[in-house]
Structures are given as C-alpha cells and as structure tokens.
Amino acid sequence: MNRLVTVAEMTLRELARRRGVLLLLLLMPLTFWLIRRDSHVGQSVRALLLGISWAVSTAALFATSAARELEPRLRLAGYRPHHLYLGRMLGLWVLGLAVSVPFFLLTVVDTTNLRYGGIAVAMLCCVLVAAPFGMVIGALLPREMEGTLLLLTVVAMQMLLDPASSGAKLTPFWSSREIATWAVDHTDGGYLSRGVLHAAVVTALLIVTVAGVFGVRLRRRRHLHHAPLV
Amino acid sequence: MNADEWLRVFAAELHQRRVAVDAARHVVAEAATHLREGGGDPWLVFGAPQAYAAAIVETIGTAPGPRPGPVRLHARGITKRYGRRTVLRDATLTVRAGQIAAVVGANGCGKSTFLRICAGLISPDAGEVTVSGRLGYCPQQGGTVDFLLPDEHFVLVGAGQRMARDPARRAGRAAARQLGWEAERDVLARHLSGGTRQKLNLTMSTLAEPDVLLLDEPYQGFDQGSYVNLWDQLVRLRDEGKAIVVVTHLLNQLDRVDVVLDLTPAHQGGRS
C-alpha cells in the first residue's frame, strides 16, 4: 500500500509543479464552457464535462509517456506493475477531482434549477474514466504525438456523434452526457442509472486494459532466472 | 587543481590501485605534511597524482585483493536480432561477487542491449541470464523525473524496498556524497547539470543496495573529479562483494576491471 501511495504522491507532486500544465488543465474546460454559455444551459454543462474529460485524459497521457523510462527501473527497485499503474491512476484521479471542484462551484453559482448532485456525479464519472483512458493511450502508443492525435479523434467523435445513436454508446464519455441530461433536463432516473452503469463498465474495462498492457510491458522475462543468494 | 584536490585524487588513485588502507592513509598524510611544510605546487613537487600513485604502488606494493566470491551474474549464449540485423551473437559473460566487468565495443555493437537483457528489460532471441541476488540498473539516459527533487527520487526508489522516507533520504544523500555531490534539497532534477543528473541516476541505482549492479556508461557529463569519484565508488562496492557490470568505451580504465567482454563483431577484430 505504501508503494502505491508513494507513486500516487510523486505523480501529484510532479504534475502540481507544472504550472503551465495546471493552467491549461483549468483553461480547457473553462473555454469549452464559455463558448457554450450563451446557448442552452445543458449545452454549456455538457461542454464543460467534455472539457474536464479531455483535460484529465491529456494529463494522464503525458504522465504515462513521461514515466516510460522510469518504470522499468522502479520495477527493478521492488515495485510490482500494479503499484505503478494504480498509483499513477490514483494520483491522476485526485488531480482530476481537484480540477473539477472549481467548475462544480462555477455551475452552482452560474445556473439555477439543476440537480447539482447529478452534475457532481457526472464530473466524478468524467474523472473516473479519463485517467485510465489517457493511460491506456499513453501505454499503447509510445510517442506522445500519436497519442495526442488519437485522443483528439476520440473527443471529436464524442462531440459530433448523435448521443442517441448506438455508436455514441461506444465512446468513453457517453456516461457524463446521460447523467448531465438527467441533471439539467430533469429526465427520468433511467438516464442516471444508464450513465452510472456505463461509467462503471468503461472504467473497469479501461483498468483491465491498463493492467494488461503494463503487465506485459513490465513482465518478468523468461530468459532471466533468479538463483538464491549464496 | 589545488593541494587539497590533488591529495583527494591521489588518495582515490591509491585506493583504486588497491594499496592497503593503512599504508595509503600514511602515504597521503606524509604527502600532505610535505606540501604544508615545504609549500609549492603538488604538480611540481610530486607530478600527476596518477603517476605518483603508480610510483608508490611499485615501491610498497598492493594489498591482496579479495578473492572473487560466488557467481552473481551468468549470461550465456545471448543473441539478439532487430529485424534482419543481428546485434548480439552468442555473447557470454560471468561475473562473480567482488568483480567489475567491462562491456566494451564499437558504437552500435549492442552493449546497451546486452545490459538491458541482463536487467530483464528486453528479451533476447536466444540465451539465458541467471542472477543471484538483487539487481540494480542505471540507464544511459532518462530514468529520472524532471519535476521531482533528488530527495523525492530517493524516497520513490527506497519505497520499492519498503524503506521509510527518512532512511531513504539519508541513504541517497550518503551515496551522492560518495560521488562528490551534496544532493541539493530544493533543486528539481530538470535544473541539475547533465553530470549531476547522471550522479542522481547512479545514486538511485545503488540506493537499494543491489548485489549485481548494471551501469550503462554511467559517467556521461562527468568532470575529471567526478569520474575519479565514480571509479572510487565502484572499487569500494566491488570490495564490499558486489558484482558490477559497466558498459564503457573508455578503454584506459580497463586496467581497473577484472573481466572484459568485447562485443565488437569478430570481423572488426573484437574478442570476448
């Protein structure tokens, strides 16, 4: 547990010292929200959620790529793969929640007659999905350029697809849109339960994928045998 | 180089040449007294510290080196191909406790690849590696985190061995001091010079007290003093019974190692 927490702490420390990154992490959702603010309130909330998702995924992608050289030596130093990926994910979740708090307060101040608990749940789902999603891309694509382009493609799909279409349900952040609809338009509880279920399934699938990729990349190689110390 | 620096290098040279500890201390004290009482530039009085150390060794001899212990690393038949290109063919190396092995060869002959295979970071196409004890690895580049402090690196690596934070920091600073570096508390890794960053890299690899230490050109960016400190540290670790493998292209240091693996292909005049 100590190893996992140490990785989480160092991930947070590293990201917290990148002031430019932090600023952009806040700027991205804010820009999305500002652009849609004059339209229907639901549009601005959905844009805000997408901005948070994109910001946290990007941070996760770059944090994963930056740690690529370090992780093998940490593995040799006694860490197991799950300490490394779960620790990093934990750090990113905490960061994502910290980024979300001011936007939640912004929503509370700026809007009326919303289900604010639903907005909080939607933001939580965004952060929950975004961290492992960015990590999967960072782990699968070793170069940041390719990873960023893939992330851009997925988020553009998310924005452009009709949320009612079956294809939209395959996008990672569909859950936040469903929950936001429940929170803003006061629709029936099915939206909330579908959204929460989608977020839980997608998060679980992404964590399993991250575990698989890290497990393969940081595995004990068959050619290396350990003899007892004489 | 002032007198103190000269004496430090001279002492390190005597240590590396395995002069008995008491005898080395006596010789250095005599040289210091001579310089203090007679004054003058040590380079004019004694000459280069390396040459003077060599002359001392000829006169008083060296302490018998510790006998190599049990085998700590045995790599046999290592073959590695990238596409159609074979970078390693049937490479074999055995290193015992208390030995330093140098892996040498021309650029692109697979030295770093061999070391990464020994560390278990990549798989060979053929061959096996048997390691006895804990492995430590220092990569040629990377392996540090730009936005973390040296102390945080020590805590991070130490936690892998379940070390508490304070002991990890103390151990890291002590290991850094052996390399002539006082690990600054508030300087991010990205603001360290190339040589100092490499010292951090090296310190991280020795922090967990490995039995087998794999170093990939660990001296990049080092000045002369740091370079001497590095070899002093390696000899000290060897004398403590560690098995050390160093990828190096500085052939003039080979007289300080016990085993040499030359990975230069045979048609270019290589030998193993």
Short mmCIF file of C-alpha atoms in Angstrom, two decimals:
data_model
loop_
_atom_site.label_atom_id
_atom_site.label_comp_id
_atom_site.label_asym_id
_atom_site.label_seq_id
_atom_site.Cartn_x
_atom_site.Cartn_y
_atom_site.Cartn_z
CA MET A 1 0.00 0.00 0.00
CA ASN A 2 2.89 2.33 0.85
CA ARG A 3 4.41 1.82 -2.60
CA LEU A 4 1.12 2.58 -4.33
CA VAL A 5 0.60 5.75 -2.29
CA THR A 6 4.20 6.85 -2.92
CA VAL A 7 3.71 6.58 -6.69
CA ALA A 8 0.42 8.49 -6.41
CA GLU A 9 2.07 11.19 -4.32
CA MET A 10 5.00 11.60 -6.72
CA THR A 11 2.62 11.76 -9.69
CA LEU A 12 0.71 14.55 -7.97
CA ARG A 13 3.88 16.41 -6.96
CA GLU A 14 5.22 16.17 -10.50
CA LEU A 15 2.02 17.47 -12.08
CA ALA A 16 1.47 20.15 -9.44
CA ARG A 17 4.86 21.66 -10.26
CA ARG A 18 3.99 22.02 -13.94
CA ARG A 19 2.23 25.33 -13.55
CA GLY A 20 1.68 25.74 -17.29
CA VAL A 21 0.02 22.33 -17.43
CA LEU A 22 -2.20 23.14 -14.46
CA LEU A 23 -3.24 26.40 -16.04
CA LEU A 24 -4.14 24.69 -19.30
CA LEU A 25 -5.97 21.94 -17.40
CA LEU A 26 -8.22 24.65 -15.99
CA LEU A 27 -8.35 26.70 -19.16
CA MET A 28 -9.60 23.88 -21.37
CA PRO A 29 -12.93 23.19 -19.58
CA LEU A 30 -13.37 26.91 -18.94
CA THR A 31 -13.04 27.67 -22.65
CA PHE A 32 -15.50 24.91 -23.55
CA TRP A 33 -17.95 26.26 -21.00
CA LEU A 34 -17.57 29.90 -22.08
CA ILE A 35 -18.14 29.08 -25.75
CA ARG A 36 -21.45 27.37 -24.98
CA ARG A 37 -22.56 29.66 -22.15
CA ASP A 38 -24.95 31.74 -24.26
CA SER A 39 -26.78 28.70 -25.60
CA HIS A 40 -28.98 26.27 -23.65
CA VAL A 41 -27.61 25.62 -20.14
CA GLY A 42 -27.42 21.92 -20.90
CA GLN A 43 -25.05 22.66 -23.77
CA SER A 44 -22.65 24.60 -21.54
CA VAL A 45 -22.69 21.89 -18.85
CA ARG A 46 -22.06 19.14 -21.41
CA ALA A 47 -19.22 21.17 -22.97
CA LEU A 48 -17.75 21.69 -19.51
CA LEU A 49 -17.84 17.95 -18.80
CA LEU A 50 -16.21 17.21 -22.13
CA GLY A 51 -13.51 19.79 -21.35
CA ILE A 52 -12.76 18.17 -17.99
CA SER A 53 -12.63 14.73 -19.61
CA TRP A 54 -10.27 15.91 -22.31
CA ALA A 55 -8.02 17.80 -19.88
CA VAL A 56 -7.63 14.87 -17.46
CA SER A 57 -7.13 12.35 -20.32
CA THR A 58 -4.39 14.53 -21.78
CA ALA A 59 -2.66 14.88 -18.41
CA ALA A 60 -2.86 11.08 -18.00
CA LEU A 61 -1.47 10.51 -21.48
CA PHE A 62 1.55 12.74 -20.90
CA ALA A 63 2.18 11.49 -17.36
CA THR A 64 2.19 7.90 -18.66
CA SER A 65 4.52 8.71 -21.54
CA ALA A 66 6.90 10.64 -19.26
CA ALA A 67 7.16 7.70 -16.86
CA ARG A 68 8.01 5.16 -19.57
CA GLU A 69 11.77 5.33 -18.93
CA LEU A 70 11.42 5.39 -15.17
CA GLU A 71 9.08 2.47 -14.68
CA PRO A 72 11.45 -0.38 -15.62
CA ARG A 73 13.96 0.79 -13.04
CA LEU A 74 11.24 1.15 -10.41
CA ARG A 75 10.23 -2.40 -11.25
CA LEU A 76 13.82 -3.48 -10.56
CA ALA A 77 13.76 -1.45 -7.35
CA GLY A 78 10.98 -3.64 -5.99
CA TYR A 79 7.71 -2.27 -7.37
CA ARG A 80 5.18 -4.57 -8.97
CA PRO A 81 3.29 -3.44 -12.08
CA HIS A 82 0.06 -2.82 -10.17
CA HIS A 83 1.85 -0.43 -7.76
CA LEU A 84 2.95 1.62 -10.75
CA TYR A 85 -0.27 1.85 -12.76
CA LEU A 86 -2.71 2.01 -9.87
CA GLY A 87 -0.52 4.54 -8.05
CA ARG A 88 -0.35 6.76 -11.11
CA MET A 89 -4.09 6.38 -11.69
CA LEU A 90 -4.83 7.31 -8.09
CA GLY A 91 -2.70 10.45 -8.43
CA LEU A 92 -4.50 11.39 -11.63
CA TRP A 93 -7.92 10.82 -10.07
CA VAL A 94 -7.04 13.14 -7.21
CA LEU A 95 -5.77 15.75 -9.66
CA GLY A 96 -8.93 15.40 -11.78
CA LEU A 97 -11.17 15.87 -8.76
CA ALA A 98 -9.18 18.95 -7.72
CA VAL A 99 -9.63 20.39 -11.22
CA SER A 100 -13.37 19.61 -11.15
CA VAL A 101 -14.18 21.31 -7.85
CA PRO A 102 -13.94 24.94 -9.12
CA PHE A 103 -16.06 24.05 -12.15
CA PHE A 104 -18.69 22.43 -9.98
CA LEU A 105 -18.83 25.61 -7.89
CA LEU A 106 -19.00 27.64 -11.10
CA THR A 107 -22.02 25.62 -12.21
CA VAL A 108 -23.72 26.09 -8.85
CA VAL A 109 -23.16 29.85 -8.98
CA ASP A 110 -24.00 30.32 -12.64
CA THR A 111 -27.13 28.18 -13.03
CA THR A 112 -30.41 27.58 -11.31
CA ASN A 113 -32.82 24.69 -11.04
CA LEU A 114 -30.35 21.90 -11.81
CA ARG A 115 -29.87 18.62 -9.99
CA TYR A 116 -26.43 19.60 -8.64
CA GLY A 117 -25.80 16.15 -7.20
CA GLY A 118 -26.13 14.86 -10.74
CA ILE A 119 -23.61 17.40 -12.01
CA ALA A 120 -21.18 16.24 -9.31
CA VAL A 121 -21.73 12.59 -10.27
CA ALA A 122 -21.20 13.42 -13.95
CA MET A 123 -17.93 15.17 -13.15
CA LEU A 124 -16.86 12.24 -11.00
CA CYS A 125 -17.58 9.87 -13.90
CA CYS A 126 -15.58 12.07 -16.29
CA VAL A 127 -12.55 11.95 -13.99
CA LEU A 128 -13.02 8.26 -13.26
CA VAL A 129 -12.99 7.35 -16.96
CA ALA A 130 -10.49 9.98 -18.18
CA ALA A 131 -7.49 8.88 -16.08
CA PRO A 132 -7.37 5.22 -17.23
CA PHE A 133 -8.40 6.28 -20.74
CA GLY A 134 -5.40 8.62 -21.10
CA MET A 135 -3.18 5.98 -19.51
CA VAL A 136 -4.29 3.29 -21.98
CA ILE A 137 -3.41 5.55 -24.91
CA GLY A 138 -0.09 6.54 -23.31
CA ALA A 139 0.76 2.89 -22.62
CA LEU A 140 -0.20 1.63 -26.08
CA LEU A 141 1.31 4.46 -28.13
CA PRO A 142 4.87 5.21 -27.10
CA ARG A 143 5.07 8.57 -28.87
CA GLU A 144 3.11 11.50 -27.47
CA MET A 145 2.24 12.87 -30.92
CA GLU A 146 0.34 9.73 -31.92
CA GLY A 147 -1.35 9.56 -28.53
CA THR A 148 -2.50 13.16 -28.72
CA LEU A 149 -3.93 12.66 -32.19
CA LEU A 150 -5.84 9.57 -31.09
CA LEU A 151 -7.20 11.43 -28.09
CA LEU A 152 -8.26 14.27 -30.33
CA THR A 153 -10.05 11.85 -32.63
CA VAL A 154 -11.97 10.19 -29.79
CA VAL A 155 -13.04 13.50 -28.25
CA ALA A 156 -14.09 14.87 -31.66
CA MET A 157 -16.19 11.73 -32.17
CA GLN A 158 -17.71 12.28 -28.77
CA MET A 159 -18.68 15.83 -29.73
CA LEU A 160 -20.01 15.06 -33.19
CA LEU A 161 -21.90 11.78 -32.73
CA ASP A 162 -25.60 11.91 -32.04
CA PRO A 163 -25.87 10.83 -28.36
CA ALA A 164 -28.95 8.78 -29.17
CA SER A 165 -27.13 6.68 -31.75
CA SER A 166 -25.81 3.28 -30.78
CA GLY A 167 -22.29 4.31 -31.87
CA ALA A 168 -22.23 7.07 -29.27
CA LYS A 169 -22.54 4.48 -26.50
CA LEU A 170 -19.18 3.09 -27.53
CA THR A 171 -17.44 6.39 -26.83
CA PRO A 172 -15.81 6.56 -23.38
CA PHE A 173 -17.53 9.67 -22.01
CA TRP A 174 -21.12 8.93 -23.07
CA SER A 175 -21.97 8.40 -19.40
CA SER A 176 -21.40 12.02 -18.43
CA ARG A 177 -23.74 13.19 -21.19
CA GLU A 178 -26.52 10.90 -19.97
CA ILE A 179 -26.12 11.98 -16.35
CA ALA A 180 -25.96 15.65 -17.38
CA THR A 181 -29.25 15.23 -19.26
CA TRP A 182 -30.81 13.85 -16.08
CA ALA A 183 -29.35 16.72 -14.03
CA VAL A 184 -30.20 19.56 -16.41
CA ASP A 185 -33.40 18.48 -18.16
CA HIS A 186 -34.87 16.65 -15.16
CA THR A 187 -35.49 13.50 -17.18
CA ASP A 188 -36.37 10.16 -15.62
CA GLY A 189 -33.94 8.17 -13.47
CA GLY A 190 -33.08 5.85 -16.33
CA TYR A 191 -30.63 8.42 -17.65
CA LEU A 192 -28.79 8.49 -14.34
CA SER A 193 -28.64 4.73 -13.89
CA ARG A 194 -27.60 4.14 -17.54
CA GLY A 195 -24.88 6.77 -17.19
CA VAL A 196 -23.51 5.43 -13.93
CA LEU A 197 -23.55 1.87 -15.28
CA HIS A 198 -21.78 2.95 -18.47
CA ALA A 199 -19.09 4.82 -16.49
CA ALA A 200 -18.55 1.83 -14.20
CA VAL A 201 -18.25 -0.63 -17.09
CA VAL A 202 -15.99 1.62 -19.16
CA THR A 203 -13.75 2.37 -16.15
CA ALA A 204 -13.48 -1.32 -15.32
CA LEU A 205 -12.64 -2.22 -18.93
CA LEU A 206 -10.03 0.52 -19.13
CA ILE A 207 -8.39 -0.51 -15.84
CA VAL A 208 -8.23 -4.12 -17.01
CA THR A 209 -6.65 -2.94 -20.29
CA VAL A 210 -4.12 -0.75 -18.45
CA ALA A 211 -3.30 -3.70 -16.18
CA GLY A 212 -2.81 -5.94 -19.22
CA VAL A 213 -0.56 -3.51 -21.09
CA PHE A 214 1.55 -2.70 -18.02
CA GLY A 215 1.69 -6.37 -17.06
CA VAL A 216 3.09 -7.29 -20.47
CA ARG A 217 5.49 -4.35 -20.71
CA LEU A 218 6.89 -4.77 -17.18
CA ARG A 219 6.70 -8.56 -17.01
CA ARG A 220 9.45 -10.79 -15.71
CA ARG A 221 11.25 -12.06 -18.80
CA ARG A 222 11.56 -15.79 -19.27
CA HIS A 223 15.28 -15.67 -20.05
CA LEU A 224 16.07 -14.16 -16.63
CA HIS A 225 16.38 -16.66 -13.79
CA HIS A 226 16.92 -15.77 -10.17
CA ALA A 227 19.17 -18.06 -8.17
CA PRO A 228 19.23 -17.95 -4.36
CA LEU A 229 21.89 -15.67 -2.89
CA VAL A 230 24.86 -17.76 -1.71
CA MET B 1 43.90 21.74 -9.07
CA ASN B 2 44.85 22.94 -5.59
CA ALA B 3 46.74 20.90 -2.98
CA ASP B 4 43.59 19.55 -1.34
CA GLU B 5 42.14 18.47 -4.64
CA TRP B 6 45.46 16.88 -5.63
CA LEU B 7 45.58 14.94 -2.35
CA ARG B 8 42.00 13.79 -2.83
CA VAL B 9 42.69 12.48 -6.30
CA PHE B 10 45.92 10.90 -5.09
CA ALA B 11 44.10 9.12 -2.25
CA ALA B 12 41.44 7.88 -4.66
CA GLU B 13 44.14 6.59 -7.00
CA LEU B 14 45.85 4.67 -4.20
CA HIS B 15 42.52 3.19 -3.19
CA GLN B 16 41.72 2.16 -6.73
CA ARG B 17 45.13 0.57 -7.11
CA ARG B 18 44.35 -1.50 -4.03
CA VAL B 19 47.02 -0.06 -1.75
CA ALA B 20 46.32 -1.24 1.79
CA VAL B 21 44.12 1.24 3.64
CA ASP B 22 46.59 1.97 6.46
CA ALA B 23 49.52 2.31 4.07
CA ALA B 24 47.53 4.63 1.78
CA ARG B 25 46.49 6.81 4.72
CA HIS B 26 50.12 7.01 5.85
CA VAL B 27 51.39 7.96 2.37
CA VAL B 28 48.72 10.63 1.90
CA ALA B 29 49.45 12.08 5.36
CA GLU B 30 53.16 12.23 4.51
CA ALA B 31 52.46 13.98 1.21
CA ALA B 32 50.13 16.46 2.96
CA THR B 33 52.76 17.23 5.59
CA HIS B 34 55.39 17.70 2.91
CA LEU B 35 53.18 20.13 0.98
CA ARG B 36 52.19 22.03 4.11
CA GLU B 37 55.73 22.45 5.39
CA GLY B 38 57.54 22.85 2.09
CA GLY B 39 54.80 24.67 0.16
CA GLY B 40 54.76 24.59 -3.62
CA ASP B 41 52.51 23.25 -6.30
CA PRO B 42 51.90 19.49 -5.79
CA TRP B 43 52.15 19.04 -9.56
CA LEU B 44 55.71 20.38 -9.45
CA VAL B 45 56.64 18.62 -6.22
CA PHE B 46 55.12 15.17 -6.93
CA GLY B 47 53.86 15.33 -10.51
CA ALA B 48 50.47 13.99 -11.63
CA PRO B 49 48.60 12.19 -8.81
CA GLN B 50 48.06 9.15 -11.04
CA ALA B 51 51.78 8.87 -11.86
CA TYR B 52 52.81 9.39 -8.26
CA ALA B 53 50.31 6.77 -7.11
CA ALA B 54 51.74 4.34 -9.69
CA ALA B 55 55.25 5.01 -8.35
CA ILE B 56 54.07 4.43 -4.77
CA VAL B 57 52.45 1.15 -5.79
CA GLU B 58 55.72 0.00 -7.33
CA THR B 59 57.51 0.79 -4.09
CA ILE B 60 55.16 -0.53 -1.41
CA GLY B 61 53.04 -2.95 -3.43
CA THR B 62 49.33 -3.51 -3.08
CA ALA B 63 47.10 -5.31 -0.63
CA PRO B 64 45.93 -8.68 -1.91
CA GLY B 65 42.54 -8.17 -3.49
CA PRO B 66 39.61 -10.01 -2.02
CA ARG B 67 39.10 -13.35 -3.73
CA PRO B 68 36.15 -13.30 -6.10
CA GLY B 69 33.11 -14.84 -4.48
CA PRO B 70 30.30 -16.94 -5.94
CA VAL B 71 28.87 -16.25 -9.38
CA ARG B 72 26.35 -13.42 -9.23
CA LEU B 73 25.57 -12.98 -12.93
CA HIS B 74 25.87 -15.56 -15.66
CA ALA B 75 24.73 -14.59 -19.16
CA ARG B 76 25.17 -17.29 -21.74
CA GLY B 77 24.57 -17.53 -25.47
CA ILE B 78 22.83 -14.16 -25.70
CA THR B 79 21.66 -13.48 -29.24
CA LYS B 80 19.52 -10.54 -30.25
CA ARG B 81 18.20 -9.51 -33.64
CA TYR B 82 16.40 -6.37 -34.71
CA GLY B 83 14.72 -7.34 -37.96
CA ARG B 84 17.40 -8.92 -40.14
CA ARG B 85 20.24 -7.29 -38.25
CA THR B 86 21.91 -9.38 -35.57
CA VAL B 87 23.25 -7.04 -32.90
CA LEU B 88 24.40 -9.71 -30.46
CA ARG B 89 25.58 -13.18 -31.31
CA ASP B 90 26.18 -15.80 -28.63
CA ALA B 91 27.52 -13.31 -26.06
CA THR B 92 28.54 -14.83 -22.74
CA LEU B 93 29.62 -13.19 -19.51
CA THR B 94 30.20 -14.45 -15.97
CA VAL B 95 30.69 -12.04 -13.10
CA ARG B 96 31.38 -13.07 -9.52
CA ALA B 97 30.85 -11.24 -6.27
CA GLY B 98 33.75 -8.80 -5.84
CA GLN B 99 34.38 -8.33 -9.56
CA ILE B 100 33.94 -5.48 -12.02
CA ALA B 101 33.24 -6.47 -15.61
CA ALA B 102 33.53 -4.04 -18.51
CA VAL B 103 31.38 -4.45 -21.61
CA VAL B 104 33.17 -2.69 -24.45
CA GLY B 105 32.86 -2.45 -28.21
CA ALA B 106 32.25 -0.14 -31.13
CA ASN B 107 29.18 2.06 -31.38
CA GLY B 108 26.08 0.06 -32.24
CA CYS B 109 27.58 -3.31 -31.32
CA GLY B 110 24.84 -4.00 -28.74
CA LYS B 111 26.47 -3.02 -25.44
CA SER B 112 23.37 -1.32 -24.04
CA THR B 113 21.14 -4.03 -25.49
CA PHE B 114 23.23 -6.67 -23.71
CA LEU B 115 22.91 -4.80 -20.42
CA ARG B 116 19.14 -4.37 -20.83
CA ILE B 117 18.84 -8.10 -21.49
CA CYS B 118 20.86 -8.80 -18.32
CA ALA B 119 18.50 -6.48 -16.42
CA GLY B 120 15.47 -8.32 -17.84
CA LEU B 121 14.13 -5.21 -19.55
CA ILE B 122 14.10 -6.76 -23.01
CA SER B 123 14.10 -10.38 -24.16
CA PRO B 124 16.85 -11.96 -26.24
CA ASP B 125 16.14 -14.19 -29.24
CA ALA B 126 18.31 -16.84 -27.63
CA GLY B 127 20.23 -17.29 -24.41
CA GLU B 128 19.63 -17.07 -20.69
CA VAL B 129 20.71 -14.94 -17.77
CA THR B 130 20.98 -16.17 -14.19
CA VAL B 131 21.24 -13.61 -11.43
CA SER B 132 21.93 -14.31 -7.81
CA GLY B 133 20.71 -11.56 -5.51
CA ARG B 134 19.13 -8.18 -6.13
CA LEU B 135 19.62 -6.29 -9.39
CA GLY B 136 20.34 -2.59 -9.76
CA TYR B 137 20.35 -0.82 -13.10
CA CYS B 138 21.49 2.63 -14.18
CA PRO B 139 20.37 3.54 -17.72
CA GLN B 140 22.48 5.61 -20.07
CA GLN B 141 19.89 8.37 -20.10
CA GLY B 142 16.44 9.01 -18.70
CA GLY B 143 15.41 7.23 -15.56
CA THR B 144 14.94 10.43 -13.55
CA VAL B 145 11.87 12.65 -13.26
CA ASP B 146 12.20 16.29 -14.38
CA PHE B 147 9.85 17.77 -11.82
CA LEU B 148 10.92 15.86 -8.73
CA LEU B 149 13.62 16.81 -6.21
CA PRO B 150 16.59 14.49 -5.58
CA ASP B 151 15.19 13.61 -2.14
CA GLU B 152 11.88 12.63 -3.75
CA HIS B 153 13.74 10.34 -6.14
CA PHE B 154 15.39 8.67 -3.15
CA VAL B 155 12.03 8.27 -1.39
CA LEU B 156 10.46 6.84 -4.55
CA VAL B 157 13.21 4.27 -5.11
CA GLY B 158 13.51 3.49 -1.40
CA ALA B 159 9.78 2.77 -1.11
CA GLY B 160 10.30 -0.07 -3.61
CA GLN B 161 12.34 -1.81 -0.91
CA ARG B 162 9.90 -0.73 1.80
CA MET B 163 12.39 1.79 3.15
CA ALA B 164 10.92 4.53 5.30
CA ARG B 165 11.30 8.08 3.98
CA ASP B 166 13.98 9.43 6.27
CA PRO B 167 16.33 6.44 5.92
CA ALA B 168 15.84 6.57 2.13
CA ARG B 169 16.75 10.26 2.04
CA ARG B 170 19.77 9.70 4.28
CA ALA B 171 20.96 6.73 2.21
CA GLY B 172 20.53 8.70 -1.02
CA ARG B 173 22.44 11.70 0.27
CA ALA B 174 25.22 9.48 1.61
CA ALA B 175 25.53 7.66 -1.74
CA ALA B 176 25.53 11.02 -3.56
CA ARG B 177 28.29 12.27 -1.29
CA GLN B 178 30.44 9.30 -2.33
CA LEU B 179 30.28 10.75 -5.84
CA GLY B 180 31.32 14.18 -4.60
CA TRP B 181 27.77 15.56 -4.81
CA GLU B 182 25.85 17.18 -1.98
CA ALA B 183 22.32 16.40 -3.13
CA GLU B 184 20.54 19.74 -3.07
CA ARG B 185 17.23 19.73 -1.25
CA ASP B 186 15.32 22.18 -3.37
CA VAL B 187 16.58 21.82 -6.94
CA LEU B 188 14.38 19.98 -9.41
CA ALA B 189 16.04 17.26 -11.46
CA ARG B 190 15.47 19.26 -14.64
CA HIS B 191 17.64 22.08 -13.28
CA LEU B 192 20.59 19.81 -12.50
CA SER B 193 23.53 19.82 -14.91
CA GLY B 194 23.96 16.77 -17.13
CA GLY B 195 26.74 15.35 -14.97
CA THR B 196 24.89 15.94 -11.69
CA ARG B 197 21.76 14.42 -13.13
CA GLN B 198 23.77 11.35 -14.01
CA LYS B 199 25.02 11.24 -10.42
CA LEU B 200 21.38 11.22 -9.32
CA ASN B 201 20.74 8.43 -11.79
CA LEU B 202 23.68 6.45 -10.41
CA THR B 203 22.71 7.12 -6.81
CA MET B 204 19.23 5.76 -7.49
CA SER B 205 20.69 2.52 -8.83
CA THR B 206 22.81 1.90 -5.71
CA LEU B 207 20.20 3.01 -3.17
CA ALA B 208 18.51 -0.36 -2.87
CA GLU B 209 21.91 -1.99 -2.14
CA PRO B 210 21.89 -4.34 -5.13
CA ASP B 211 24.10 -7.43 -5.25
CA VAL B 212 24.51 -7.05 -9.02
CA LEU B 213 24.89 -3.53 -10.39
CA LEU B 214 24.45 -2.88 -14.11
CA LEU B 215 25.70 0.53 -15.30
CA ASP B 216 25.27 1.81 -18.83
CA GLU B 217 28.00 4.41 -19.44
CA PRO B 218 27.35 5.96 -16.04
CA TYR B 219 29.93 8.74 -16.36
CA GLN B 220 28.29 10.81 -19.11
CA GLY B 221 28.80 14.50 -18.39
CA PHE B 222 31.20 13.84 -15.50
CA ASP B 223 34.21 16.09 -14.97
CA GLN B 224 37.59 14.58 -14.09
CA GLY B 225 36.99 14.72 -10.33
CA SER B 226 33.56 13.11 -10.59
CA TYR B 227 34.99 10.44 -12.85
CA VAL B 228 37.63 9.57 -10.26
CA ASN B 229 34.93 9.53 -7.57
CA LEU B 230 32.86 7.16 -9.69
CA TRP B 231 35.65 4.63 -10.02
CA ASP B 232 36.49 5.06 -6.37
CA GLN B 233 32.87 4.23 -5.57
CA LEU B 234 32.85 1.23 -7.93
CA VAL B 235 36.03 -0.18 -6.42
CA ARG B 236 34.56 0.31 -2.96
CA LEU B 237 31.41 -1.54 -3.98
CA ARG B 238 33.50 -4.32 -5.54
CA ASP B 239 35.45 -4.66 -2.29
CA GLU B 240 32.14 -4.96 -0.45
CA GLY B 241 31.39 -8.01 -2.59
CA LYS B 242 29.11 -6.51 -5.23
CA ALA B 243 29.24 -7.75 -8.81
CA ILE B 244 29.39 -4.80 -11.20
CA VAL B 245 28.96 -4.66 -14.96
CA VAL B 246 29.89 -1.38 -16.63
CA VAL B 247 29.26 -0.54 -20.26
CA THR B 248 32.17 1.69 -21.19
CA HIS B 249 34.04 2.97 -24.18
CA LEU B 250 36.90 4.44 -22.14
CA LEU B 251 39.47 1.75 -22.70
CA ASN B 252 42.08 3.41 -20.47
CA GLN B 253 40.03 2.35 -17.47
CA LEU B 254 40.13 -1.31 -18.32
CA ASP B 255 43.12 -1.96 -16.09
CA ARG B 256 40.78 -1.41 -13.14
CA VAL B 257 38.32 -4.12 -14.10
CA ASP B 258 38.50 -7.84 -13.61
CA VAL B 259 36.62 -9.13 -16.65
CA VAL B 260 36.23 -7.70 -20.15
CA LEU B 261 33.55 -8.58 -22.66
CA ASP B 262 34.30 -7.09 -26.07
CA LEU B 263 31.18 -7.11 -28.23
CA THR B 264 32.88 -5.79 -31.36
CA PRO B 265 31.99 -8.25 -34.15
CA ALA B 266 34.80 -10.71 -34.93
CA HIS B 267 35.35 -9.35 -38.45
CA GLN B 268 36.15 -5.97 -36.87
CA GLY B 269 38.73 -7.54 -34.57
CA GLY B 270 36.59 -7.99 -31.49
CA ARG B 271 37.24 -10.51 -28.78
CA SER B 272 35.26 -11.93 -25.85
#
